């Protein structure tokens, strides 16, 4: 198989391919763009999987002379209502006279180098490695609307990137009621559906179930991608596991309201749709204007869920995260939140900075509570000036101390919000999102700023820019702690606001991160409430949960790793009893869970006994020796905490010279039954030495026979296994033949 991507066209058949993936469509200019295949790479396609269409009762034929062909039964690439396809549509338009418009005719196609970048939206980036894009255009018979479907493939990747653009080429406005990013139909082959569900403190829980008939959908109407149902779904073959089986996954590069749905229909076809939620959505498109959908990533893996994750990790590292950060080792940080909550001050932070530097930290982050009159969650969001009672003379002395100690300093903001009790609200009461004439609901005592407005966007951009010019901090934690209820605006029609809010937010994030490329931005929304590829385009790391409990974190991080590499997932060691669960997970386990990803701490280091400080010093130093695996290595899940009592994962360098395995269990087994961990993904012919025992095993043996060990006695134990090979010792059969 070649590493390069390709788009071939023959007799109306488009064959898009990655190294191990083919995606095939057939254009019937008088009928539709038909979906033909998405799966393991093919060396050609002649329609072997297409039976002759059968004539069906109830089906409406587009052509009375060809009654067997109806959109009701066809496998499609996009679909509009009222044309005989009664499944969920991907595009729905209404003319100014109120009638639907959905009679699409093929108008041409184009293949070009590079990727398509949807205007104003986060997107995959161009790199030196190649990419090809197919654009297929249609015009609408009754309205002069134009629809362009974009398909991109990239060298070395099995992802297919889809998005759509609708243009009003007519003289009257058009209303877009539905504009999803991708629709794919496939035959049902026993597929199972995998999605995430969750809540605050319980993000990325994996749900897997058989796909029954009817529509199964997840989505968000919260104005954020949400911890409840982030925009991801995978269809997998029934036996698929971490290491084998077919997986077809979709994920949206978007952070607002979305829908992901699957429909297993009457004839056992499965339709998958992903895009902006059509609920509460309508977009007036004036003549000459275009509307772009977010990009959807379609990922095929023939090597199970780890295969899928490897592809996502590589794609996002190479083309999504800000390039200057994507492979850069991240500073080990100490955050003030669980140490002091709102009760921060210069007096408290100065000794923390000194102690932190001594223990090996590289960045101290001042979380909530430093601005306005903020002593609890009830006030001051929007008043981004330093509280001089807590920090006399501003933040200069903290920045000065950090620089003297040779460490960096970072700070927390929640820029999208406004407290009713704030100077900003008193000055601009119409800047809070609300439906005119109706009092908006509070959540965490705060309201959402109306980021659909250019003046409000500029205010946020200018305020943060001014802050960063005054205080050259190295890091910003960008928080967002409520969902939208009253997503209205004093200036806009009610149904247009949430997506316009997202465009406003992306404009601010794009502007700021461009102006301050050296500032490390961390995404947060009460933890992982908006952990999606849209936010990750601007911010290379995300605080993935407010739950810092070393046991709960195992499932949360396991789920997050489905599409995000460990560099993108921040994980902190916090105090025990844990502030969220009251649990006492041992220090080593908490550190192991955090060190598996982007590690930090969040506890009062001044309060600790000397032996704990010593442990922190050692943990940080060990992590620094290994964190190249977090940013530049590969991450594999070995054992799922959703399926049994052991959670295990492995980090390796790309050459597989070094492997660090972490295994955890909630329950020590009194019968001391050993755990035998199968460790695939190493070089089978190489000998790997276990750092703890000095014993060596071949990669083949580790994969097939497995590595057996016992957890230490006690609550929530962890086991760390470090395996190394110098690539010189070839494994062989050292047994004599008898
Ligand atoms: C929610 C975040 O997830 C926490 O880490 C902390 O920053 C608080 N907000 C501060 O209000």
XYZ file of C-alpha atoms and ligand atoms in Angstrom:
749
model
C 0.000 0.000 0.000
C 1.226 3.456 -0.809
C 1.501 6.100 1.907
C 0.111 8.780 -0.344
C -3.486 9.787 -0.746
C -5.254 9.777 -4.066
C -8.456 10.765 -5.812
C -9.229 8.876 -9.023
C -12.205 9.365 -11.312
C -13.428 6.876 -13.896
C -16.862 6.738 -15.577
C -18.434 8.902 -12.887
C -16.915 6.865 -10.059
C -14.778 8.782 -7.556
C -12.258 6.693 -5.642
C -10.664 8.548 -2.721
C -7.979 6.724 -0.839
C -5.585 6.850 2.088
C -2.869 4.278 2.843
C -5.385 1.639 3.985
C -8.756 3.157 3.210
C -10.997 3.595 0.202
C -14.070 5.796 -0.083
C -16.067 5.412 -3.253
C -18.950 7.385 -4.746
C -20.740 7.180 -8.032
C -22.185 10.198 -9.752
C -25.478 9.691 -11.567
C -25.904 13.243 -12.904
C -29.649 12.809 -13.440
C -30.169 11.124 -10.055
C -27.790 11.750 -7.200
C -24.311 11.339 -5.802
C -24.431 7.746 -4.617
C -22.353 6.253 -1.853
C -20.699 2.998 -2.882
C -18.088 1.983 -0.334
C -16.119 3.066 2.740
C -13.682 0.563 4.174
C -10.319 -1.191 3.747
C -8.347 0.001 0.718
C -9.423 -1.409 -2.673
C -7.208 -1.600 -5.737
C -10.158 -0.801 -7.989
C -13.927 -0.690 -7.982
C -16.393 -2.067 -10.501
C -19.563 -2.194 -8.440
C -19.368 -5.796 -7.207
C -21.205 -4.778 -4.016
C -24.164 -3.224 -5.902
C -27.157 -5.462 -6.594
C -29.712 -4.284 -9.154
C -32.235 -2.026 -7.431
C -35.532 -3.709 -6.509
C -38.886 -2.059 -7.131
C -40.417 -1.134 -3.772
C -43.957 -0.238 -2.814
C -44.308 3.303 -1.408
C -41.096 4.359 -3.171
C -41.290 7.519 -5.280
C -39.168 7.271 -8.423
C -37.373 10.321 -9.751
C -37.921 9.015 -13.269
C -41.236 7.279 -14.117
C -39.405 5.223 -16.772
C -37.077 3.811 -14.132
C -39.405 2.895 -11.228
C -36.758 0.792 -9.516
C -34.590 3.767 -8.666
C -35.797 5.892 -5.777
C -33.905 8.030 -3.294
C -35.830 6.116 -0.633
C -33.564 3.128 -1.099
C -30.418 4.643 -2.581
C -27.142 4.978 -0.659
C -26.492 8.691 -0.724
C -23.856 11.309 0.011
C -26.346 14.064 0.831
C -30.104 14.303 0.913
C -32.882 16.895 1.035
C -36.491 16.339 2.122
C -39.465 16.012 -0.242
C -37.599 14.016 -2.904
C -38.597 10.543 -1.849
C -35.885 9.912 0.759
C -37.788 9.711 4.035
C -34.715 9.242 6.196
C -33.101 12.163 7.997
C -31.815 14.768 5.531
C -28.494 16.582 5.555
C -29.540 19.757 3.718
C -32.875 21.553 3.973
C -33.588 24.943 2.415
C -36.684 27.088 2.309
C -37.384 29.788 -0.218
C -38.562 33.222 0.750
C -42.126 32.215 -0.217
C -41.983 29.500 2.449
C -41.714 26.518 0.092
C -38.936 23.952 0.415
C -36.120 23.908 -2.123
C -34.341 20.594 -2.629
C -34.209 19.620 -6.324
C -30.506 19.309 -6.815
C -28.781 18.862 -10.161
C -25.163 18.038 -10.684
C -23.235 21.074 -11.895
C -19.608 19.945 -12.029
C -16.673 18.836 -9.970
C -13.095 19.824 -9.387
C -10.071 18.097 -7.877
C -7.306 20.230 -6.461
C -4.261 20.026 -4.247
C -4.562 20.980 -0.601
C -7.446 21.119 1.834
C -10.627 23.167 1.843
C -10.757 25.609 4.783
C -14.261 26.547 5.867
C -14.353 30.316 6.351
C -14.313 31.438 9.985
C -14.214 27.915 11.398
C -11.462 25.811 12.948
C -10.109 23.345 10.415
C -7.316 20.947 9.581
C -4.198 22.740 8.454
C -2.043 22.515 5.380
C 1.360 20.972 6.026
C 4.271 20.034 3.855
C 2.768 16.628 3.266
C 0.261 16.319 0.468
C -3.508 16.586 0.480
C -6.136 16.461 -2.276
C -9.641 17.828 -2.293
C -12.613 16.909 -4.416
C -15.392 19.497 -4.667
C -18.683 18.326 -6.182
C -21.226 21.041 -7.038
C -24.973 20.995 -7.428
C -27.529 23.691 -8.212
C -31.066 23.827 -6.921
C -33.740 24.029 -9.574
C -36.205 26.330 -7.835
C -34.018 28.765 -5.927
C -30.593 29.140 -7.583
C -28.948 27.867 -4.431
C -25.649 26.087 -4.945
C -24.312 23.241 -2.861
C -20.676 22.193 -2.861
C -19.594 19.035 -1.078
C -15.916 18.903 -0.127
C -13.950 15.693 0.355
C -10.276 15.760 1.318
C -7.707 13.027 1.762
C -4.188 13.479 3.092
C -0.895 11.661 2.647
C -0.236 9.121 5.364
C -3.740 9.317 6.802
C -6.846 7.160 6.586
C -9.077 10.104 7.414
C -11.531 11.626 4.994
C -12.528 15.224 5.707
C -15.955 16.400 4.664
C -17.769 19.700 4.741
C -20.330 21.551 2.635
C -20.919 25.067 1.393
C -24.280 26.542 0.421
C -24.253 29.679 -1.721
C -27.175 31.864 -2.647
C -26.679 32.580 -6.348
C -30.199 33.906 -6.758
C -31.859 37.267 -6.192
C -33.948 36.477 -3.128
C -32.890 35.414 0.350
C -32.893 31.684 1.168
C -33.381 30.159 4.600
C -31.128 27.261 5.540
C -32.912 25.012 8.006
C -30.404 22.202 8.056
C -26.822 22.113 6.857
C -25.017 19.066 8.148
C -21.393 18.349 7.444
C -21.604 14.727 6.361
C -24.066 11.993 5.540
C -22.888 8.430 4.837
C -25.028 5.406 4.061
C -23.732 1.869 4.430
C -25.250 -1.581 4.537
C -25.875 -2.945 8.037
C -23.273 -5.607 8.793
C -24.036 -6.294 12.436
C -22.592 -2.880 13.306
C -22.481 -1.701 16.895
C -22.622 1.926 17.888
C -20.110 3.591 20.183
C -20.668 7.089 21.570
C -19.708 8.996 24.715
C -22.033 10.091 27.450
C -21.156 11.983 30.600
C -21.657 14.909 32.886
C -19.610 17.378 34.881
C -17.050 15.243 36.835
C -17.784 12.222 34.622
C -16.742 12.973 31.082
C -15.996 10.555 28.201
C -17.874 7.513 29.474
C -17.978 4.948 26.684
C -21.309 3.517 25.589
C -21.421 0.598 23.140
C -24.615 -1.063 21.979
C -26.047 -3.069 19.087
C -27.602 -0.906 16.395
C -31.344 -1.531 16.353
C -33.811 -0.309 13.763
C -34.749 3.346 13.896
C -32.873 6.523 14.665
C -30.352 6.703 17.484
C -29.009 10.168 18.006
C -26.906 12.150 20.386
C -26.292 15.871 20.333
C -26.133 19.115 22.203
C -28.492 22.076 22.466
C -26.403 23.643 25.216
C -24.362 26.095 23.177
C -21.302 23.906 23.782
C -20.196 20.528 22.491
C -20.901 19.349 26.067
C -19.667 16.622 28.400
C -23.092 14.971 27.999
C -22.704 13.914 24.355
C -19.597 15.211 22.597
C -19.730 15.128 18.776
C -18.301 11.672 18.112
C -19.713 8.312 17.064
C -18.238 5.091 15.757
C -19.802 2.129 14.039
C -17.782 -1.007 14.604
C -17.963 -4.611 13.519
C -19.509 -6.815 16.243
C -16.242 -8.392 17.374
C -14.162 -5.214 17.147
C -11.955 -4.561 20.148
C -8.971 -2.351 20.908
C -6.696 -4.312 18.595
C -8.770 -5.684 15.729
C -11.967 -5.254 13.798
C -13.371 -2.516 11.604
C -14.237 0.897 13.009
C -15.824 3.791 11.124
C -15.773 6.882 13.280
C -17.020 10.432 12.788
C -16.049 13.511 14.763
C -16.960 17.152 14.218
C -14.450 20.002 14.350
C -16.926 22.236 16.135
C -17.727 23.361 19.681
C -21.398 24.362 19.638
C -24.787 22.682 19.168
C -24.451 19.520 17.164
C -26.143 16.293 16.209
C -24.728 12.860 15.455
C -27.290 10.321 14.403
C -27.504 6.853 12.964
C -30.544 5.310 11.366
C -30.876 1.626 10.604
C -33.706 1.611 8.124
C -36.323 -0.758 6.738
C -33.915 -2.256 4.197
C -31.057 -2.583 6.672
C -29.053 0.352 5.498
C -27.369 2.516 8.097
C -27.279 6.268 7.651
C -24.822 8.295 9.730
C -25.192 12.057 9.941
C -23.030 14.598 11.698
C -23.162 18.372 11.820
C -24.578 21.479 13.445
C -27.829 20.670 15.220
C -30.794 21.732 13.089
C -32.748 22.470 16.271
C -32.869 26.170 17.077
C -31.035 26.756 13.830
C -32.046 28.759 10.821
C -29.800 30.878 8.674
C -30.920 33.605 6.348
C -28.661 33.618 3.323
C -28.785 36.843 1.379
C -28.051 36.856 -2.380
C -24.330 36.410 -2.950
C -23.669 35.002 0.544
C -22.328 31.572 1.421
C -22.690 29.374 4.481
C -19.971 26.908 5.408
C -20.450 23.853 7.594
C -17.773 22.713 10.044
C -15.484 19.917 8.928
C -16.350 16.355 9.858
C -13.549 13.825 10.197
C -14.472 10.362 8.905
C -11.948 7.842 10.149
C -11.669 4.252 9.022
C -9.638 1.712 10.956
C -9.207 -1.939 10.122
C -7.178 -2.391 13.308
C -9.768 -1.841 16.017
C -10.102 1.129 18.318
C -6.383 1.570 18.901
C -5.986 1.736 15.130
C -8.644 4.442 15.045
C -7.016 6.385 17.882
C -3.554 6.221 16.330
C -4.983 7.811 13.200
C -6.815 10.527 15.135
C -3.788 11.258 17.331
C -1.517 11.635 14.325
C -4.003 13.708 12.363
C -4.680 16.123 15.216
C -1.015 16.435 16.153
C 0.043 17.035 12.553
C -2.824 19.182 11.351
C -5.157 20.426 14.090
C -3.316 21.713 17.169
C -1.418 25.011 16.889
C 1.743 23.816 15.125
C 4.124 25.645 17.466
C 2.730 23.603 20.389
C 1.737 20.304 18.821
C 4.965 18.430 19.544
C 6.420 20.711 22.176
C 6.914 19.329 25.681
C 4.537 21.071 28.074
C 5.555 22.587 31.399
C 4.672 20.697 34.583
C 2.268 23.084 36.268
C 0.876 23.729 39.707
C -2.651 25.174 39.699
C -4.097 27.129 42.633
C -7.760 26.016 42.355
C -7.953 22.998 44.674
C -5.335 24.631 46.885
C -7.162 27.888 47.627
C -10.306 28.100 45.464
C -11.327 31.809 45.396
C -9.133 32.684 48.352
C -5.986 33.564 46.429
C -3.649 36.450 47.253
C -0.113 37.631 46.687
C 0.735 36.682 50.241
C -0.377 33.098 49.601
C 1.084 32.743 46.132
C 4.607 34.082 46.695
C 5.743 31.190 48.921
C 3.929 28.755 46.626
C 5.995 29.992 43.674
C 9.211 29.564 45.651
C 8.330 26.082 46.853
C 7.057 25.065 43.421
C 10.343 26.054 41.798
C 12.221 24.074 44.425
C 10.152 20.947 43.748
C 10.762 21.093 40.012
C 7.560 22.704 38.759
C 7.920 24.816 35.630
C 4.720 26.872 35.723
C 2.476 28.199 38.498
C -1.106 28.998 37.520
C -3.243 31.486 39.397
C -6.803 30.219 38.932
C -10.134 31.955 39.617
C -10.458 34.701 42.254
C -7.743 37.227 41.264
C -9.853 39.951 39.596
C -12.609 42.479 40.262
C -14.241 41.786 43.625
C -14.326 38.061 43.067
C -14.514 36.112 46.344
C -17.024 33.534 45.176
C -18.810 32.714 41.935
C -21.364 35.507 42.379
C -19.554 38.482 40.890
C -17.024 40.208 38.648
C -16.883 38.118 35.466
C -16.105 40.705 32.820
C -14.085 42.955 35.152
C -10.660 41.681 34.206
C -8.624 43.997 36.406
C -6.453 42.728 39.228
C -8.032 42.845 42.701
C -5.582 45.132 44.449
C -6.749 44.106 47.901
C -5.514 40.602 47.186
C -2.612 41.603 44.936
C -1.419 45.073 45.972
C 0.227 46.785 43.029
C -1.003 44.176 40.545
C 0.658 40.956 39.474
C 4.149 42.373 39.011
C 5.579 40.868 42.156
C 4.248 37.380 41.309
C 5.645 37.588 37.799
C 8.893 38.944 39.198
C 9.157 36.144 41.753
C 8.407 33.501 39.127
C 11.070 34.877 36.850
C 13.566 35.050 39.712
C 12.820 31.426 40.526
C 13.213 30.483 36.857
C 9.651 29.309 36.367
C 6.705 30.529 34.311
C 3.502 32.125 35.473
C -0.018 31.610 34.106
C -3.519 32.803 34.861
C -7.224 31.884 34.604
C -9.888 33.729 32.594
C -13.529 33.094 31.788
C -13.804 35.600 28.935
C -17.165 34.548 27.477
C -19.133 35.364 30.624
C -20.566 38.331 32.472
C -21.716 38.507 36.099
C -24.865 40.548 36.703
C -22.863 42.011 39.579
C -20.037 43.459 37.530
C -18.984 46.878 36.287
C -19.209 45.487 32.757
C -22.894 44.622 33.220
C -23.618 47.996 34.776
C -21.992 49.690 31.777
C -23.465 47.380 29.090
C -26.628 45.623 30.251
C -27.411 44.695 26.622
C -24.160 42.737 26.268
C -25.561 39.703 28.087
C -27.175 37.141 25.791
C -30.943 37.276 26.316
C -34.185 37.221 24.393
C -35.326 40.821 24.249
C -37.929 41.529 26.912
C -37.267 38.283 28.840
C -35.071 38.009 31.923
C -32.338 35.402 31.194
C -31.737 32.460 33.540
C -28.638 32.434 35.705
C -26.341 29.447 35.992
C -23.424 29.575 38.447
C -24.724 33.145 39.048
C -23.553 34.233 35.606
C -24.777 35.121 32.138
C -23.225 34.548 28.736
C -21.786 37.477 26.803
C -23.441 38.082 23.461
C -20.489 37.109 21.298
C -22.604 37.390 18.160
C -21.895 41.138 18.411
C -18.761 42.508 16.862
C -18.403 45.190 19.567
C -18.500 42.531 22.298
C -16.001 40.348 20.433
C -13.680 43.337 20.090
C -14.055 44.140 23.776
C -12.969 40.614 24.750
C -10.099 40.623 22.251
C -8.867 44.035 23.362
C -9.230 43.302 27.084
C -7.238 40.097 26.915
C -4.670 41.606 24.573
C -4.216 44.537 26.933
C -3.807 42.154 29.859
C -1.211 40.097 28.004
C 0.681 43.213 27.019
C 0.659 44.429 30.623
C 1.434 41.061 32.184
C 3.492 38.810 29.920
C 2.169 35.529 31.345
C 3.174 32.295 29.630
C -0.136 30.495 29.960
C -3.873 31.172 29.994
C -6.569 28.791 31.194
C -9.710 29.650 29.181
C -12.742 28.510 31.162
C -16.483 28.408 30.335
C -18.724 27.385 33.202
C -22.313 27.465 32.058
C -24.482 26.348 29.184
C -26.723 28.616 27.142
C -30.372 28.918 27.948
C -31.243 32.367 26.630
C -29.120 32.415 23.505
C -30.728 35.571 22.215
C -29.286 38.873 21.150
C -30.480 42.427 21.228
C -29.330 42.670 17.613
C -30.178 39.375 15.890
C -33.070 37.122 14.985
C -33.395 34.491 17.749
C -32.740 31.415 15.645
C -29.377 32.571 14.332
C -27.529 33.196 17.524
C -25.822 30.025 18.707
C -23.878 29.410 15.519
C -23.090 33.133 15.227
C -21.878 32.959 18.843
C -19.487 30.173 17.834
C -18.227 32.203 14.867
C -17.677 35.141 17.250
C -15.832 32.948 19.725
C -13.642 31.476 16.992
C -12.852 34.984 15.751
C -11.685 35.969 19.236
C -9.665 32.788 19.738
C -8.097 33.083 16.288
C -7.183 36.723 16.871
C -5.695 36.171 20.297
C -3.722 33.035 19.538
C -2.344 34.687 16.423
C -1.286 37.784 18.360
C 0.223 35.744 21.203
C 1.534 32.528 19.635
C 3.949 31.916 22.512
C 1.251 31.853 25.160
C 0.120 28.336 25.994
C -3.704 28.326 26.055
C -5.482 25.586 27.990
C -9.101 24.893 27.132
C -11.538 24.232 29.988
C -15.278 24.183 30.521
C -15.838 23.083 34.108
C -13.341 20.406 33.090
C -14.069 18.652 29.795
C -17.383 20.361 29.060
C -16.189 21.623 25.676
C -13.363 19.241 24.863
C -13.663 18.980 21.101
C -11.446 19.377 18.025
C -12.894 22.857 17.417
C -11.418 24.253 20.620
C -8.280 22.166 20.126
C -7.534 24.053 16.915
C -6.692 27.075 19.098
C -5.631 25.439 22.347
C -3.346 22.422 22.328
C -4.410 21.108 25.741
C -7.653 20.714 27.687
C -8.418 20.266 31.382
C -10.409 17.120 30.772
C -12.334 16.939 34.058
C -12.878 18.778 37.325
C -12.800 15.302 38.810
C -9.178 14.794 39.835
C -9.826 11.499 41.651
C -7.186 8.974 40.597
C -9.747 6.211 40.096
C -12.473 8.100 38.214
C -9.837 9.717 36.046
C -8.866 6.332 34.608
C -12.175 5.997 32.761
C -12.292 9.679 31.813
C -8.795 9.652 30.331
C -9.345 6.264 28.714
C -12.371 7.688 26.873
C -10.656 10.968 25.993
C -7.803 9.032 24.391
C -10.174 7.641 21.735
C -9.475 10.687 19.615
C -7.119 12.934 21.621
C -3.431 12.160 22.125
C -2.092 12.335 25.704
C -0.463 15.727 25.081
C -3.949 17.225 24.697
C -5.347 15.814 27.946
C -4.238 17.552 31.132
C -4.262 15.553 34.343
C -3.460 16.797 37.836
C -2.366 15.101 41.011
C -4.580 16.475 43.794
C -4.923 16.018 47.547
C -6.609 13.165 49.410
C -9.291 12.690 50.533
C -10.174 13.779 47.020
C -12.281 16.938 46.911
C -14.819 15.467 44.484
C -15.167 11.882 45.725
C -13.671 11.753 49.228
C -11.575 8.796 48.070
C -8.013 8.098 49.237
C -6.180 6.957 46.151
C -2.467 6.452 46.907
C 0.037 9.066 45.783
C 1.784 6.724 43.351
C -1.497 5.841 41.642
C -2.554 9.487 41.366
C 0.847 10.307 39.905
C 0.715 7.366 37.481
C -2.674 8.420 36.161
C -1.493 12.021 35.688
C 1.921 11.090 34.258
C 0.211 9.000 31.574
C -0.891 12.242 29.961
C -0.107 15.960 30.297
C 0.840 16.097 33.975
C 0.290 18.823 36.570
C -0.583 19.209 40.261
C -3.363 20.970 42.079
C -2.874 20.912 45.847
C -1.355 22.960 48.636
C 2.310 22.068 48.397
C 3.119 24.201 51.448
C 1.007 21.980 53.666
C 2.638 18.696 52.814
C 4.935 16.621 55.043
C 8.547 16.472 53.820
C 8.180 12.885 52.579
C 5.303 13.907 50.295
C 7.312 16.820 48.951
C 10.130 14.421 48.252
C 7.718 12.164 46.383
C 6.512 15.087 44.278
C 10.102 16.010 43.490
C 10.767 12.450 42.326
C 7.498 12.150 40.401
C 8.162 15.380 38.508
C 11.703 14.412 37.732
C 10.619 10.960 36.470
C 7.907 12.581 34.370
C 10.355 15.000 32.781
C 12.397 12.012 31.630
C 9.350 10.452 30.040
C 7.273 13.317 28.718
C 8.794 13.092 25.260
C 6.525 10.035 24.965
C 3.513 12.221 25.800
C 4.157 14.802 23.086
C 6.183 12.826 20.557
C 5.264 9.212 21.206
C 2.368 6.867 20.685
C -0.379 5.890 23.080
C -2.127 2.504 23.139
C -4.943 1.295 25.347
C -4.345 -2.237 26.613
C -7.144 -3.006 29.077
C -10.463 -1.211 29.435
C -11.776 -0.083 32.829
C -15.233 -0.142 31.211
C -14.971 -3.897 30.697
C -13.160 -5.256 33.723
C -11.211 -4.555 36.879
C -7.989 -3.480 35.225
C -7.239 -0.307 33.324
C -3.966 -0.334 31.393
C -2.354 1.740 28.698
C 1.092 2.139 27.188
C 3.210 4.989 25.880
C 6.012 4.284 23.437
C 8.398 6.258 21.319
C 7.703 6.002 17.573
C 10.529 3.471 17.087
C 9.215 1.317 19.957
C 12.531 1.319 21.784
C 10.949 2.249 25.082
C 7.551 1.397 26.494
C 6.027 2.742 29.683
C 2.977 0.798 30.761
C 0.636 1.916 33.516
C -1.869 -0.539 34.967
C -4.428 0.241 37.666
C -7.093 -1.678 39.523
C -9.728 -0.549 41.992
C -9.693 -3.892 43.768
C -6.649 -5.751 45.088
C -7.275 -9.458 44.655
C -6.805 -11.307 47.961
C -6.292 -14.576 46.104
C -3.358 -12.896 44.370
C -4.445 -14.015 40.939
C -1.861 -12.518 38.590
C -2.774 -10.118 35.827
C -1.473 -11.164 32.433
C -1.291 -8.168 30.181
C -0.996 -8.820 26.461
C 1.349 -6.164 25.102
C 1.077 -5.839 21.338
C 2.610 -2.999 19.297
C 6.270 -3.643 20.259
C 8.853 -4.925 17.785
C 8.204 -8.644 17.787
C 11.768 -9.624 16.936
C 13.403 -7.423 19.578
C 14.269 -8.300 23.179
C 12.813 -5.906 25.745
C 14.267 -5.661 29.240
C 11.947 -5.065 32.163
C 13.567 -2.247 34.162
C 12.343 -3.621 37.499
C 13.568 -7.212 37.234
C 16.215 -7.018 34.533
C 14.531 -9.914 32.716
C 14.219 -9.766 28.937
C 11.364 -10.917 26.724
C 10.772 -10.714 23.017
C 8.154 -8.354 21.641
C 6.503 -11.443 20.188
C 6.273 -13.119 23.600
C 4.955 -9.959 25.230
C 2.290 -9.739 22.565
C 1.184 -13.344 22.452
C 1.938 -14.821 25.884
C 1.651 -11.548 27.774
C 3.393 -9.978 30.742
C 2.243 -11.317 34.122
C 2.446 -9.359 37.363
C 0.658 -8.844 40.645
C -0.528 -5.555 42.047
C 0.762 -4.566 45.486
C -1.659 -4.935 48.394
C -3.783 -1.957 49.328
C -6.412 0.351 47.946
C -6.386 1.325 44.275
C -2.887 0.053 43.471
C -0.959 0.955 40.338
C 1.797 -0.859 38.503
C 4.321 0.845 36.268
C 6.286 -1.320 33.862
C 9.165 0.108 31.861
C 10.475 -1.963 28.956
C 13.462 -1.049 26.844
C 15.329 -2.427 23.895
C 18.495 -1.071 22.371
C 17.471 -2.678 19.058
C 20.651 -4.708 19.058
C 19.385 -7.838 20.777
C 17.458 -9.920 18.307
C 15.135 -12.334 20.035
C 15.611 -15.975 19.147
C 14.717 -19.420 20.401
C 17.335 -20.078 23.054
C 16.014 -23.545 23.930
C 18.089 -26.431 22.869
C 16.376 -29.037 20.771
C 16.162 -32.227 22.783
C -14.002 25.284 36.558
C -12.664 24.696 36.238
O -12.798 23.462 35.652
C -11.833 24.627 37.511
O -10.614 23.994 37.256
C -11.629 26.028 38.012
O -10.863 26.751 37.097
C -12.965 26.687 38.238
N -13.819 26.606 37.085
C -12.792 28.136 38.623
O -13.983 28.799 38.734
